[in-house]
Amino acid sequence: MTILLVEDEDRLAAALLELFHAEKYLADHADNGEDGLYAALQKDYDVIVLDVMLPKMDGFAVVHALRRAGKETPVLMLTARDEIRDKIEGLDRGADDYMTKPFVPEELLARVRALSRRRGEVLLDELRFGNFCLSLATNELAANGKTVRLAFKEAELLKLLVANKGALLGKETILRKLWGDESDAVENNVEAYISFLRKKLAFLESSVKIQALRRQGYRLVEGEAQ
């Protein structure tokens, strides 16, 4: 599942991102309404978790703009306020669900899962790209009748590359998404895991390659590209 979190409170955002990653969900983060709206319009997410009180553009305006643009992505709104009129406004603007802070993490995850199902999508147990298949339960990567098991970070990196559908991902972006802002990991860590993945794709004789563009980043392609 891919989630967009739009939340400006640093501690809460970090806690929610850790919660999503523990569930093996891919999550992007924006800390203001304008950036959140831009991200939501540029990429298809399964669920958007959207705070109401945001810099630059509040959550009500963001969800209203999304619906006017024809985006039907389910939206779960978060707020520190518990007034009925705020809930009504959020739902009237196009939100699908509403939670008041503080909340129990397990309930938030349950609501996120429910919203994804409500959209009519099924959470898959495997991920396919080109001629390979990645089991999300076992992290086994298969192609051409061969199978190899990926380490946790290798699997997370591969899922991140697949989720971005051929878009270039810079090393800093990969570091932030897979290791977090507080990690001591460096760009060499990214290079190492890219190398590990390339070797395993080569072992499987997969048609999928990891392309590197100097000073720009990495992306998955089908064919001969390094």
PDB file of C-alpha atoms in Angstrom:
ATOM      1  CA  MET A   1       0.000   0.000   0.000  1.00  0.00           C
ATOM      2  CA  THR A   2       1.225   3.513  -0.756  1.00  0.00           C
ATOM      3  CA  ILE A   3       0.281   6.302   1.652  1.00  0.00           C
ATOM      4  CA  LEU A   4       0.723  10.062   1.522  1.00  0.00           C
ATOM      5  CA  LEU A   5       1.065  11.608   4.987  1.00  0.00           C
ATOM      6  CA  VAL A   6       0.500  15.369   5.164  1.00  0.00           C
ATOM      7  CA  GLU A   7       1.429  16.400   8.707  1.00  0.00           C
ATOM      8  CA  ASP A   8       3.493  19.333   9.998  1.00  0.00           C
ATOM      9  CA  GLU A   9       4.156  18.100  13.540  1.00  0.00           C
ATOM     10  CA  ASP A  10       7.625  16.553  13.266  1.00  0.00           C
ATOM     11  CA  ARG A  11       7.297  14.026  16.097  1.00  0.00           C
ATOM     12  CA  LEU A  12       3.880  12.790  15.018  1.00  0.00           C
ATOM     13  CA  ALA A  13       4.957  12.555  11.395  1.00  0.00           C
ATOM     14  CA  ALA A  14       8.053  10.539  12.332  1.00  0.00           C
ATOM     15  CA  ALA A  15       5.978   8.202  14.523  1.00  0.00           C
ATOM     16  CA  LEU A  16       3.377   7.640  11.796  1.00  0.00           C
ATOM     17  CA  LEU A  17       6.006   7.013   9.124  1.00  0.00           C
ATOM     18  CA  GLU A  18       7.666   4.450  11.392  1.00  0.00           C
ATOM     19  CA  LEU A  19       4.254   2.842  11.973  1.00  0.00           C
ATOM     20  CA  PHE A  20       3.545   2.619   8.232  1.00  0.00           C
ATOM     21  CA  HIS A  21       6.991   1.237   7.429  1.00  0.00           C
ATOM     22  CA  ALA A  22       6.604  -1.428  10.133  1.00  0.00           C
ATOM     23  CA  GLU A  23       3.494  -2.576   8.265  1.00  0.00           C
ATOM     24  CA  LYS A  24       5.563  -2.648   5.050  1.00  0.00           C
ATOM     25  CA  TYR A  25       3.590   0.254   3.553  1.00  0.00           C
ATOM     26  CA  LEU A  26       5.362   2.774   1.342  1.00  0.00           C
ATOM     27  CA  ALA A  27       4.800   6.276   2.672  1.00  0.00           C
ATOM     28  CA  ASP A  28       5.628   9.755   1.366  1.00  0.00           C
ATOM     29  CA  HIS A  29       5.513  12.802   3.637  1.00  0.00           C
ATOM     30  CA  ALA A  30       4.704  16.478   3.109  1.00  0.00           C
ATOM     31  CA  ASP A  31       4.822  19.012   5.964  1.00  0.00           C
ATOM     32  CA  ASN A  32       2.509  21.660   4.497  1.00  0.00           C
ATOM     33  CA  GLY A  33      -0.729  21.765   2.555  1.00  0.00           C
ATOM     34  CA  GLU A  34       0.658  23.088  -0.723  1.00  0.00           C
ATOM     35  CA  ASP A  35       3.312  20.356  -0.982  1.00  0.00           C
ATOM     36  CA  GLY A  36       0.767  17.749   0.071  1.00  0.00           C
ATOM     37  CA  LEU A  37      -1.664  18.812  -2.649  1.00  0.00           C
ATOM     38  CA  TYR A  38       1.095  18.789  -5.265  1.00  0.00           C
ATOM     39  CA  ALA A  39       2.211  15.281  -4.255  1.00  0.00           C
ATOM     40  CA  ALA A  40      -1.358  13.969  -4.252  1.00  0.00           C
ATOM     41  CA  LEU A  41      -1.961  15.320  -7.747  1.00  0.00           C
ATOM     42  CA  GLN A  42       1.300  13.939  -9.144  1.00  0.00           C
ATOM     43  CA  LYS A  43       1.061  10.358  -7.880  1.00  0.00           C
ATOM     44  CA  ASP A  44      -1.674   7.797  -7.250  1.00  0.00           C
ATOM     45  CA  TYR A  45      -1.787   6.823  -3.577  1.00  0.00           C
ATOM     46  CA  ASP A  46      -3.963   4.182  -1.942  1.00  0.00           C
ATOM     47  CA  VAL A  47      -4.770   6.448   1.019  1.00  0.00           C
ATOM     48  CA  ILE A  48      -3.981  10.029   2.069  1.00  0.00           C
ATOM     49  CA  VAL A  49      -3.650  10.794   5.792  1.00  0.00           C
ATOM     50  CA  LEU A  50      -4.219  14.544   6.029  1.00  0.00           C
ATOM     51  CA  ASP A  51      -3.933  16.899   8.992  1.00  0.00           C
ATOM     52  CA  VAL A  52      -6.392  19.789   9.182  1.00  0.00           C
ATOM     53  CA  MET A  53      -4.158  22.497  10.662  1.00  0.00           C
ATOM     54  CA  LEU A  54      -1.336  22.881   8.136  1.00  0.00           C
ATOM     55  CA  PRO A  55       0.952  25.725   6.999  1.00  0.00           C
ATOM     56  CA  LYS A  56       0.305  27.392   3.622  1.00  0.00           C
ATOM     57  CA  MET A  57      -2.982  25.536   2.971  1.00  0.00           C
ATOM     58  CA  ASP A  58      -5.239  23.838   5.504  1.00  0.00           C
ATOM     59  CA  GLY A  59      -6.502  20.283   5.150  1.00  0.00           C
ATOM     60  CA  PHE A  60     -10.034  21.351   4.280  1.00  0.00           C
ATOM     61  CA  ALA A  61      -8.743  23.310   1.289  1.00  0.00           C
ATOM     62  CA  VAL A  62      -6.452  20.451   0.233  1.00  0.00           C
ATOM     63  CA  VAL A  63      -9.175  17.802   0.140  1.00  0.00           C
ATOM     64  CA  HIS A  64     -11.564  20.206  -1.586  1.00  0.00           C
ATOM     65  CA  ALA A  65      -8.954  20.940  -4.280  1.00  0.00           C
ATOM     66  CA  LEU A  66      -8.310  17.217  -4.746  1.00  0.00           C
ATOM     67  CA  ARG A  67     -11.969  16.462  -5.320  1.00  0.00           C
ATOM     68  CA  ARG A  68     -12.350  19.376  -7.736  1.00  0.00           C
ATOM     69  CA  ALA A  69      -9.390  17.994  -9.681  1.00  0.00           C
ATOM     70  CA  GLY A  70     -11.140  14.622  -9.966  1.00  0.00           C
ATOM     71  CA  LYS A  71      -8.881  12.755  -7.520  1.00  0.00           C
ATOM     72  CA  GLU A  72     -10.852  10.036  -5.725  1.00  0.00           C
ATOM     73  CA  THR A  73      -8.073   8.826  -3.413  1.00  0.00           C
ATOM     74  CA  PRO A  74      -9.535   8.022   0.041  1.00  0.00           C
ATOM     75  CA  VAL A  75      -8.664  10.702   2.616  1.00  0.00           C
ATOM     76  CA  LEU A  76      -8.424  10.239   6.383  1.00  0.00           C
ATOM     77  CA  MET A  77      -8.342  13.609   8.126  1.00  0.00           C
ATOM     78  CA  LEU A  78      -6.566  14.205  11.445  1.00  0.00           C
ATOM     79  CA  THR A  79      -7.258  17.081  13.817  1.00  0.00           C
ATOM     80  CA  ALA A  80      -6.662  18.155  17.392  1.00  0.00           C
ATOM     81  CA  ARG A  81     -10.162  19.646  17.430  1.00  0.00           C
ATOM     82  CA  ASP A  82     -13.187  17.554  18.344  1.00  0.00           C
ATOM     83  CA  GLU A  83     -15.980  19.869  17.316  1.00  0.00           C
ATOM     84  CA  ILE A  84     -18.833  18.414  15.279  1.00  0.00           C
ATOM     85  CA  ARG A  85     -18.797  21.300  12.810  1.00  0.00           C
ATOM     86  CA  ASP A  86     -15.160  20.596  11.941  1.00  0.00           C
ATOM     87  CA  LYS A  87     -15.964  16.958  11.221  1.00  0.00           C
ATOM     88  CA  ILE A  88     -18.931  17.969   9.098  1.00  0.00           C
ATOM     89  CA  GLU A  89     -16.840  20.474   7.139  1.00  0.00           C
ATOM     90  CA  GLY A  90     -14.145  17.895   6.457  1.00  0.00           C
ATOM     91  CA  LEU A  91     -16.629  15.297   5.266  1.00  0.00           C
ATOM     92  CA  ASP A  92     -18.519  17.852   3.201  1.00  0.00           C
ATOM     93  CA  ARG A  93     -15.296  18.918   1.493  1.00  0.00           C
ATOM     94  CA  GLY A  94     -14.694  15.317   0.396  1.00  0.00           C
ATOM     95  CA  ALA A  95     -12.892  13.501   3.232  1.00  0.00           C
ATOM     96  CA  ASP A  96     -13.786   9.832   3.742  1.00  0.00           C
ATOM     97  CA  ASP A  97     -13.011   9.473   7.444  1.00  0.00           C
ATOM     98  CA  TYR A  98     -12.003  11.571  10.440  1.00  0.00           C
ATOM     99  CA  MET A  99      -9.865  10.961  13.556  1.00  0.00           C
ATOM    100  CA  THR A 100      -9.240  13.249  16.515  1.00  0.00           C
ATOM    101  CA  LYS A 101      -5.815  13.476  18.132  1.00  0.00           C
ATOM    102  CA  PRO A 102      -4.618  11.774  20.246  1.00  0.00           C
ATOM    103  CA  PHE A 103      -5.522   8.406  18.752  1.00  0.00           C
ATOM    104  CA  VAL A 104      -4.582   4.768  19.157  1.00  0.00           C
ATOM    105  CA  PRO A 105      -2.116   3.733  16.395  1.00  0.00           C
ATOM    106  CA  GLU A 106      -3.843   0.385  15.864  1.00  0.00           C
ATOM    107  CA  GLU A 107      -7.139   2.156  15.176  1.00  0.00           C
ATOM    108  CA  LEU A 108      -5.515   4.451  12.629  1.00  0.00           C
ATOM    109  CA  LEU A 109      -4.033   1.443  10.809  1.00  0.00           C
ATOM    110  CA  ALA A 110      -7.433  -0.274  10.830  1.00  0.00           C
ATOM    111  CA  ARG A 111      -9.085   2.809   9.339  1.00  0.00           C
ATOM    112  CA  VAL A 112      -6.372   3.098   6.678  1.00  0.00           C
ATOM    113  CA  ARG A 113      -6.919  -0.534   5.693  1.00  0.00           C
ATOM    114  CA  ALA A 114     -10.661  -0.019   5.605  1.00  0.00           C
ATOM    115  CA  LEU A 115     -10.322   3.031   3.344  1.00  0.00           C
ATOM    116  CA  SER A 116      -8.090   1.110   0.949  1.00  0.00           C
ATOM    117  CA  ARG A 117     -10.659  -1.688   0.737  1.00  0.00           C
ATOM    118  CA  ARG A 118     -13.446   0.843   0.321  1.00  0.00           C
ATOM    119  CA  ARG A 119     -11.718   2.088  -2.798  1.00  0.00           C
ATOM    120  CA  GLY A 120     -12.266  -1.366  -4.234  1.00  0.00           C
ATOM    121  CA  GLU A 121      -8.594  -2.306  -4.287  1.00  0.00           C
ATOM    122  CA  VAL A 122      -7.154  -5.522  -2.913  1.00  0.00           C
ATOM    123  CA  LEU A 123      -3.928  -5.497  -0.931  1.00  0.00           C
ATOM    124  CA  LEU A 124      -1.690  -7.809  -2.917  1.00  0.00           C
ATOM    125  CA  ASP A 125       0.701 -10.361  -1.480  1.00  0.00           C
ATOM    126  CA  GLU A 126       3.078 -10.013  -4.413  1.00  0.00           C
ATOM    127  CA  LEU A 127       4.591  -7.261  -6.515  1.00  0.00           C
ATOM    128  CA  ARG A 128       5.282  -7.646 -10.229  1.00  0.00           C
ATOM    129  CA  PHE A 129       7.386  -5.565 -12.577  1.00  0.00           C
ATOM    130  CA  GLY A 130       8.629  -6.690 -15.986  1.00  0.00           C
ATOM    131  CA  ASN A 131       9.277 -10.414 -15.695  1.00  0.00           C
ATOM    132  CA  PHE A 132      10.000 -10.580 -11.949  1.00  0.00           C
ATOM    133  CA  CYS A 133       7.696 -11.256  -9.014  1.00  0.00           C
ATOM    134  CA  LEU A 134       8.464 -10.252  -5.416  1.00  0.00           C
ATOM    135  CA  SER A 135       6.650 -12.057  -2.598  1.00  0.00           C
ATOM    136  CA  LEU A 136       5.723  -9.443   0.023  1.00  0.00           C
ATOM    137  CA  ALA A 137       5.377 -12.167   2.653  1.00  0.00           C
ATOM    138  CA  THR A 138       8.779 -13.826   2.209  1.00  0.00           C
ATOM    139  CA  ASN A 139      10.824 -11.235   0.240  1.00  0.00           C
ATOM    140  CA  GLU A 140      11.570 -13.923  -2.346  1.00  0.00           C
ATOM    141  CA  LEU A 141      12.284 -12.535  -5.807  1.00  0.00           C
ATOM    142  CA  ALA A 142      11.509 -14.819  -8.744  1.00  0.00           C
ATOM    143  CA  ALA A 143      12.071 -14.709 -12.520  1.00  0.00           C
ATOM    144  CA  ASN A 144      12.690 -17.274 -15.256  1.00  0.00           C
ATOM    145  CA  GLY A 145      12.050 -20.179 -12.910  1.00  0.00           C
ATOM    146  CA  LYS A 146      14.722 -19.021 -10.435  1.00  0.00           C
ATOM    147  CA  THR A 147      14.222 -17.629  -6.935  1.00  0.00           C
ATOM    148  CA  VAL A 148      16.430 -15.642  -4.585  1.00  0.00           C
ATOM    149  CA  ARG A 149      15.646 -14.207  -1.164  1.00  0.00           C
ATOM    150  CA  LEU A 150      16.175 -10.468  -0.620  1.00  0.00           C
ATOM    151  CA  ALA A 151      17.369  -8.907   2.605  1.00  0.00           C
ATOM    152  CA  PHE A 152      14.877  -6.526   4.225  1.00  0.00           C
ATOM    153  CA  LYS A 153      16.528  -3.331   2.905  1.00  0.00           C
ATOM    154  CA  GLU A 154      16.953  -4.857  -0.550  1.00  0.00           C
ATOM    155  CA  ALA A 155      13.237  -5.629  -0.670  1.00  0.00           C
ATOM    156  CA  GLU A 156      12.310  -2.153   0.589  1.00  0.00           C
ATOM    157  CA  LEU A 157      14.544  -0.547  -2.036  1.00  0.00           C
ATOM    158  CA  LEU A 158      13.041  -2.660  -4.811  1.00  0.00           C
ATOM    159  CA  LYS A 159       9.495  -1.827  -3.688  1.00  0.00           C
ATOM    160  CA  LEU A 160      10.385   1.863  -3.629  1.00  0.00           C
ATOM    161  CA  LEU A 161      11.746   1.711  -7.190  1.00  0.00           C
ATOM    162  CA  VAL A 162       8.655  -0.159  -8.424  1.00  0.00           C
ATOM    163  CA  ALA A 163       6.272   2.242  -6.674  1.00  0.00           C
ATOM    164  CA  ASN A 164       7.781   5.195  -8.523  1.00  0.00           C
ATOM    165  CA  LYS A 165       7.080   3.605 -11.912  1.00  0.00           C
ATOM    166  CA  GLY A 166      10.293   4.461 -13.700  1.00  0.00           C
ATOM    167  CA  ALA A 167      10.771   7.909 -12.145  1.00  0.00           C
ATOM    168  CA  LEU A 168      14.306   8.820 -11.091  1.00  0.00           C
ATOM    169  CA  LEU A 169      15.031   8.536  -7.374  1.00  0.00           C
ATOM    170  CA  GLY A 170      18.039  10.424  -6.035  1.00  0.00           C
ATOM    171  CA  LYS A 171      20.325   8.977  -3.365  1.00  0.00           C
ATOM    172  CA  GLU A 172      19.149  11.498  -0.781  1.00  0.00           C
ATOM    173  CA  THR A 173      15.520  10.566  -1.410  1.00  0.00           C
ATOM    174  CA  ILE A 174      16.298   6.859  -1.046  1.00  0.00           C
ATOM    175  CA  LEU A 175      18.254   7.495   2.155  1.00  0.00           C
ATOM    176  CA  ARG A 176      15.411   9.488   3.659  1.00  0.00           C
ATOM    177  CA  LYS A 177      12.696   6.998   2.752  1.00  0.00           C
ATOM    178  CA  LEU A 178      14.517   3.794   3.705  1.00  0.00           C
ATOM    179  CA  TRP A 179      16.737   4.875   6.601  1.00  0.00           C
ATOM    180  CA  GLY A 180      14.988   7.991   7.912  1.00  0.00           C
ATOM    181  CA  ASP A 181      16.195  11.517   8.599  1.00  0.00           C
ATOM    182  CA  GLU A 182      17.936  10.593  11.871  1.00  0.00           C
ATOM    183  CA  SER A 183      19.974   7.709  10.461  1.00  0.00           C
ATOM    184  CA  ASP A 184      23.768   7.719  10.146  1.00  0.00           C
ATOM    185  CA  ALA A 185      23.496   5.969   6.769  1.00  0.00           C
ATOM    186  CA  VAL A 186      25.327   7.644   3.878  1.00  0.00           C
ATOM    187  CA  GLU A 187      25.103   7.556   0.098  1.00  0.00           C
ATOM    188  CA  ASN A 188      27.509   4.617   0.003  1.00  0.00           C
ATOM    189  CA  ASN A 189      24.803   2.559   1.692  1.00  0.00           C
ATOM    190  CA  VAL A 190      22.483   3.265  -1.234  1.00  0.00           C
ATOM    191  CA  GLU A 191      25.192   2.358  -3.750  1.00  0.00           C
ATOM    192  CA  ALA A 192      25.841  -0.907  -1.904  1.00  0.00           C
ATOM    193  CA  TYR A 193      22.201  -1.982  -1.922  1.00  0.00           C
ATOM    194  CA  ILE A 194      21.794  -0.996  -5.556  1.00  0.00           C
ATOM    195  CA  SER A 195      24.762  -3.261  -6.301  1.00  0.00           C
ATOM    196  CA  PHE A 196      23.246  -6.120  -4.276  1.00  0.00           C
ATOM    197  CA  LEU A 197      19.958  -5.818  -6.155  1.00  0.00           C
ATOM    198  CA  ARG A 198      21.678  -5.677  -9.538  1.00  0.00           C
ATOM    199  CA  LYS A 199      23.558  -8.881  -8.787  1.00  0.00           C
ATOM    200  CA  LYS A 200      20.392 -10.694  -7.775  1.00  0.00           C
ATOM    201  CA  LEU A 201      18.487  -9.476 -10.836  1.00  0.00           C
ATOM    202  CA  ALA A 202      21.408 -10.660 -12.961  1.00  0.00           C
ATOM    203  CA  PHE A 203      21.378 -14.056 -11.238  1.00  0.00           C
ATOM    204  CA  LEU A 204      17.678 -14.371 -12.105  1.00  0.00           C
ATOM    205  CA  GLU A 205      18.431 -13.260 -15.675  1.00  0.00           C
ATOM    206  CA  SER A 206      15.627 -10.740 -15.299  1.00  0.00           C
ATOM    207  CA  SER A 207      14.782  -8.363 -18.118  1.00  0.00           C
ATOM    208  CA  VAL A 208      14.549  -5.614 -15.506  1.00  0.00           C
ATOM    209  CA  LYS A 209      17.638  -3.492 -14.874  1.00  0.00           C
ATOM    210  CA  ILE A 210      18.458  -0.666 -12.488  1.00  0.00           C
ATOM    211  CA  GLN A 211      19.508   2.344 -14.534  1.00  0.00           C
ATOM    212  CA  ALA A 212      21.758   4.998 -12.990  1.00  0.00           C
ATOM    213  CA  LEU A 213      21.897   8.516 -14.395  1.00  0.00           C
ATOM    214  CA  ARG A 214      24.891  10.487 -13.137  1.00  0.00           C
ATOM    215  CA  ARG A 215      23.959  13.024 -10.445  1.00  0.00           C
ATOM    216  CA  GLN A 216      20.253  12.307 -10.972  1.00  0.00           C
ATOM    217  CA  GLY A 217      19.434   8.937  -9.470  1.00  0.00           C
ATOM    218  CA  TYR A 218      18.176   5.448 -10.178  1.00  0.00           C
ATOM    219  CA  ARG A 219      15.148   3.901 -11.851  1.00  0.00           C
ATOM    220  CA  LEU A 220      13.908   0.518 -13.039  1.00  0.00           C
ATOM    221  CA  VAL A 221      13.860  -0.148 -16.784  1.00  0.00           C
ATOM    222  CA  GLU A 222      13.417  -3.172 -18.965  1.00  0.00           C
ATOM    223  CA  GLY A 223      16.412  -3.890 -21.167  1.00  0.00           C
ATOM    224  CA  GLU A 224      20.144  -3.297 -21.089  1.00  0.00           C
ATOM    225  CA  ALA A 225      20.713  -0.291 -18.855  1.00  0.00           C
ATOM    226  CA  GLN A 226      23.199   0.184 -16.019  1.00  0.00           C
TER     227      GLN A 226
END
